[in-house]
PDB file of C-alpha atoms in Angstrom:
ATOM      1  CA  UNK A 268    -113.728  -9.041 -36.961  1.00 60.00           C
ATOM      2  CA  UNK A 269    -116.665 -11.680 -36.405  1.00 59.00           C
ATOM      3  CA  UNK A 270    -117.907 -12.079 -33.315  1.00 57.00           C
ATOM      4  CA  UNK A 271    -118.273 -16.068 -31.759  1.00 60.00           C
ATOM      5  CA  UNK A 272    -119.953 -16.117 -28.502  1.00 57.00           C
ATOM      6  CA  UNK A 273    -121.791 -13.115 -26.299  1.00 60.00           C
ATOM      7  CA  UNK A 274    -119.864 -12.903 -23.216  1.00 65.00           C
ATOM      8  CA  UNK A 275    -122.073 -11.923 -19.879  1.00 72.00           C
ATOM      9  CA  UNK A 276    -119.987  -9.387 -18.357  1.00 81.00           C
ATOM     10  CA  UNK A 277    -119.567  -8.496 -14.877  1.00 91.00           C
ATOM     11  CA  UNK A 278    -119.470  -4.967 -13.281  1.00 93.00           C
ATOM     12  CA  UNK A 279    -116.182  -6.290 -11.771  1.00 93.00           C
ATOM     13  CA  UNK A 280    -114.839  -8.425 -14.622  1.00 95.00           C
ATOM     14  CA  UNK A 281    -111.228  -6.617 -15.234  1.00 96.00           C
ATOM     15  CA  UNK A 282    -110.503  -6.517 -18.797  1.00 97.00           C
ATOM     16  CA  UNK A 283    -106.984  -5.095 -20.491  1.00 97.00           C
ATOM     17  CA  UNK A 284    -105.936  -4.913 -24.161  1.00 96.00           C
ATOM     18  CA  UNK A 285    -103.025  -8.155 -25.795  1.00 94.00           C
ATOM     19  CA  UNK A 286    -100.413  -7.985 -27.373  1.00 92.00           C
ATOM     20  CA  UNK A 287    -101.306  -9.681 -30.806  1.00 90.00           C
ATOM     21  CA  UNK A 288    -103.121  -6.693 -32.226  1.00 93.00           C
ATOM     22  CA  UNK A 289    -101.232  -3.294 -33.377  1.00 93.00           C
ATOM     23  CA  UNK A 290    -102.776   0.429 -33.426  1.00 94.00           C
ATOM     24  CA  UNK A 291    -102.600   3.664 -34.264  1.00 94.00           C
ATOM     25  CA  UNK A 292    -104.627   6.832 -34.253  1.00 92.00           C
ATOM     26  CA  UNK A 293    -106.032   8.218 -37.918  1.00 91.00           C
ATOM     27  CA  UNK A 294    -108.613  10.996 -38.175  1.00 88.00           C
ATOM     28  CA  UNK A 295    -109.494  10.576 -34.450  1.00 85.00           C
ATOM     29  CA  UNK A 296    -110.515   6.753 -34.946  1.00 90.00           C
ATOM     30  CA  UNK A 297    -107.748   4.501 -34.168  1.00 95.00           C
ATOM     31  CA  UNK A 298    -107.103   1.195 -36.672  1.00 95.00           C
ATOM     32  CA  UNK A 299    -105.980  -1.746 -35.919  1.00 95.00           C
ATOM     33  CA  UNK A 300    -103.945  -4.465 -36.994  1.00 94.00           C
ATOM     34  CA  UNK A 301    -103.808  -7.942 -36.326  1.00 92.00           C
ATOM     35  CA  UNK A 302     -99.824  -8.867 -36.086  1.00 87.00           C
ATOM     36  CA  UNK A 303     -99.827 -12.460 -37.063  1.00 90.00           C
ATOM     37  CA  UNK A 304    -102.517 -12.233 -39.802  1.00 89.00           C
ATOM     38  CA  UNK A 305    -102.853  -8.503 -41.186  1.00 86.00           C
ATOM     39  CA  UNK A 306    -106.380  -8.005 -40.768  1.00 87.00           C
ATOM     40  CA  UNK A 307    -107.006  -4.583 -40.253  1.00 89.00           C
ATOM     41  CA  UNK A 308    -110.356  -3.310 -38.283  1.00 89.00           C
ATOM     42  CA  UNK A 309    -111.025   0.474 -37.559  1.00 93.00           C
ATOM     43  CA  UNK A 310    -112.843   1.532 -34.726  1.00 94.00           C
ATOM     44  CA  UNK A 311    -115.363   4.353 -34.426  1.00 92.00           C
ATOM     45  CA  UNK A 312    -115.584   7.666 -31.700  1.00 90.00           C
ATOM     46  CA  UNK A 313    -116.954   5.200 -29.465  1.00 92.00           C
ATOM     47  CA  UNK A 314    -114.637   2.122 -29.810  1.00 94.00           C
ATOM     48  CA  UNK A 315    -111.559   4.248 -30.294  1.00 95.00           C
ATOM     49  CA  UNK A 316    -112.165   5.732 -26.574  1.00 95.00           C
ATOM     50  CA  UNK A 317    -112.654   2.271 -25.144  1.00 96.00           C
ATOM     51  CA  UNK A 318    -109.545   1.014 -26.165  1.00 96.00           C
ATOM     52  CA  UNK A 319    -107.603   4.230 -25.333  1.00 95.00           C
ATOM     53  CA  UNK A 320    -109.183   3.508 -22.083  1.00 97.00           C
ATOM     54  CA  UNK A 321    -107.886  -0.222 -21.837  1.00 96.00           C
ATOM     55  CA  UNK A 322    -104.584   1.096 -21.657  1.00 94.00           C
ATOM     56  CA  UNK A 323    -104.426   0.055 -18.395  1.00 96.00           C
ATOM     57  CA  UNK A 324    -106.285  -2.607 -17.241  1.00 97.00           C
ATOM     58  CA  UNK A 325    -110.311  -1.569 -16.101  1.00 97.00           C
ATOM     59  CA  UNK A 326    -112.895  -3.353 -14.770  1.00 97.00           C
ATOM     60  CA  UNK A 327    -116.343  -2.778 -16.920  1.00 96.00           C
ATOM     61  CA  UNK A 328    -118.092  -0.864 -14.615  1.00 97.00           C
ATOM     62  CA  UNK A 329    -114.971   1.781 -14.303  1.00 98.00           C
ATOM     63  CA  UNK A 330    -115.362   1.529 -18.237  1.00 98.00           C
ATOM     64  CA  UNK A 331    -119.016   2.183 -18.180  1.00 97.00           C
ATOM     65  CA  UNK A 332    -118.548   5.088 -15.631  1.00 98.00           C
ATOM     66  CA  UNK A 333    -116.027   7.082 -17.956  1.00 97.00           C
ATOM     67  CA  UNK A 334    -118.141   6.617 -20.632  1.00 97.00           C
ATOM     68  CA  UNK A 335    -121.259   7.878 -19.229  1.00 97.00           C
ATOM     69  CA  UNK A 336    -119.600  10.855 -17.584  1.00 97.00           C
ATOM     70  CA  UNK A 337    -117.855  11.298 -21.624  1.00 95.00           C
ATOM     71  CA  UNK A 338    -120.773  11.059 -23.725  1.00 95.00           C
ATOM     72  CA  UNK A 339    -123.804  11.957 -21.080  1.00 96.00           C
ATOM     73  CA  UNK A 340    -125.611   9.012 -20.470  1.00 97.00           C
ATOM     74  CA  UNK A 341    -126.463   6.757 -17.395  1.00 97.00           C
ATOM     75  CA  UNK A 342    -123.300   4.397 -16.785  1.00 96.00           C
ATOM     76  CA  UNK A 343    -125.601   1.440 -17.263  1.00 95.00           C
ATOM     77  CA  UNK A 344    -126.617   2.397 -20.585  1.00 96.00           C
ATOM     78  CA  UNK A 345    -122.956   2.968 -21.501  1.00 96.00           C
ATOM     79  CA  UNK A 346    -121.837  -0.679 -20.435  1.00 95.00           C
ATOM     80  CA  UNK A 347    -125.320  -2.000 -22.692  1.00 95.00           C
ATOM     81  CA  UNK A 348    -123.726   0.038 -25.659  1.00 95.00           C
ATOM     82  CA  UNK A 349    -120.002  -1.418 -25.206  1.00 95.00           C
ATOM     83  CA  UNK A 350    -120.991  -5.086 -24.482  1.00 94.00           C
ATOM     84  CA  UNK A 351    -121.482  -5.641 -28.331  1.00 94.00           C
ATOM     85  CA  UNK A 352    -118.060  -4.346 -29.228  1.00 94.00           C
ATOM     86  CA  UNK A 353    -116.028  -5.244 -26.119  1.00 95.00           C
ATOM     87  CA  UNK A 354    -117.316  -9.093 -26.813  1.00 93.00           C
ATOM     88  CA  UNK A 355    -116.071  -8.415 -30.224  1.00 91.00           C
ATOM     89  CA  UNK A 356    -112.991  -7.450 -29.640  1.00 93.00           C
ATOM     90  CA  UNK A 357    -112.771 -10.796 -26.498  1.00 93.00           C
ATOM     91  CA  UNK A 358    -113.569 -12.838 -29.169  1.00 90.00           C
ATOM     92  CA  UNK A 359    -110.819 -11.677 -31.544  1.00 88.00           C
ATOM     93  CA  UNK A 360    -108.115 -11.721 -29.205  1.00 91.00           C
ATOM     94  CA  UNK A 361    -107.611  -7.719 -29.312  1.00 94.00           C
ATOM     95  CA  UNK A 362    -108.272  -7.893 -25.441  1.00 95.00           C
ATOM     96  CA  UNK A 363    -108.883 -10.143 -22.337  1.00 95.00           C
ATOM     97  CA  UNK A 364    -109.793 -10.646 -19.365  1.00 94.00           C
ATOM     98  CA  UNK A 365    -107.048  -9.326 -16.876  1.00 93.00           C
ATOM     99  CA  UNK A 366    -106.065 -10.673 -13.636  1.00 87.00           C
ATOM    100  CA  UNK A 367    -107.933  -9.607 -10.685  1.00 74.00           C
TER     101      UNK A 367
END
């Protein structure tokens, strides 16, 4: 996965996983697969929670607030440490922007 372009995110901006990209949980980290062009990508403790979390759609604060309450930390350092990989994973196509 490469990323293209950082995305400023809003507190309220609703995000929710697509359909084009496959996973599964190994070892605790889930991996992922690309349906239309096989590239796989395996996420780490941190990655594999925010996309079991994007189940259902969230907006990035809810996101942020899980997070901090999960791994002890202030909800606005959680949403700094996920904006890398949840622009990542807008700019692959794994997820998007949902409706409001």
């Amino acid at each position: 996965m490469t990323a293209k372009t950082a995305t400023v995110l809003m507190p309220d901006t609703k995000l929710q996983r697509t359909e084009d990209w496959l996973s599964t949980v190994s070892n605790g980290a889930v991996i992922m697969m690309h349906g239309a062009n096989g590239r796989f990508v395996a996420l780490n403790e941190t990655g594999s929670r925010i996309w079991a979390l994007l189940e259902t759609p969230l907006t990035v604060k809810d996101i942020g607030a899980r997070l901090a309450e999960e791994f002890e930390i202030s909800p606005e350092q959680a949403v700094a440490d996920m904006t890398p990989l949840v622009n990542l994973l807008l700019d692959n196509g794994a997820i998007a922007r949902a409706p409001a």
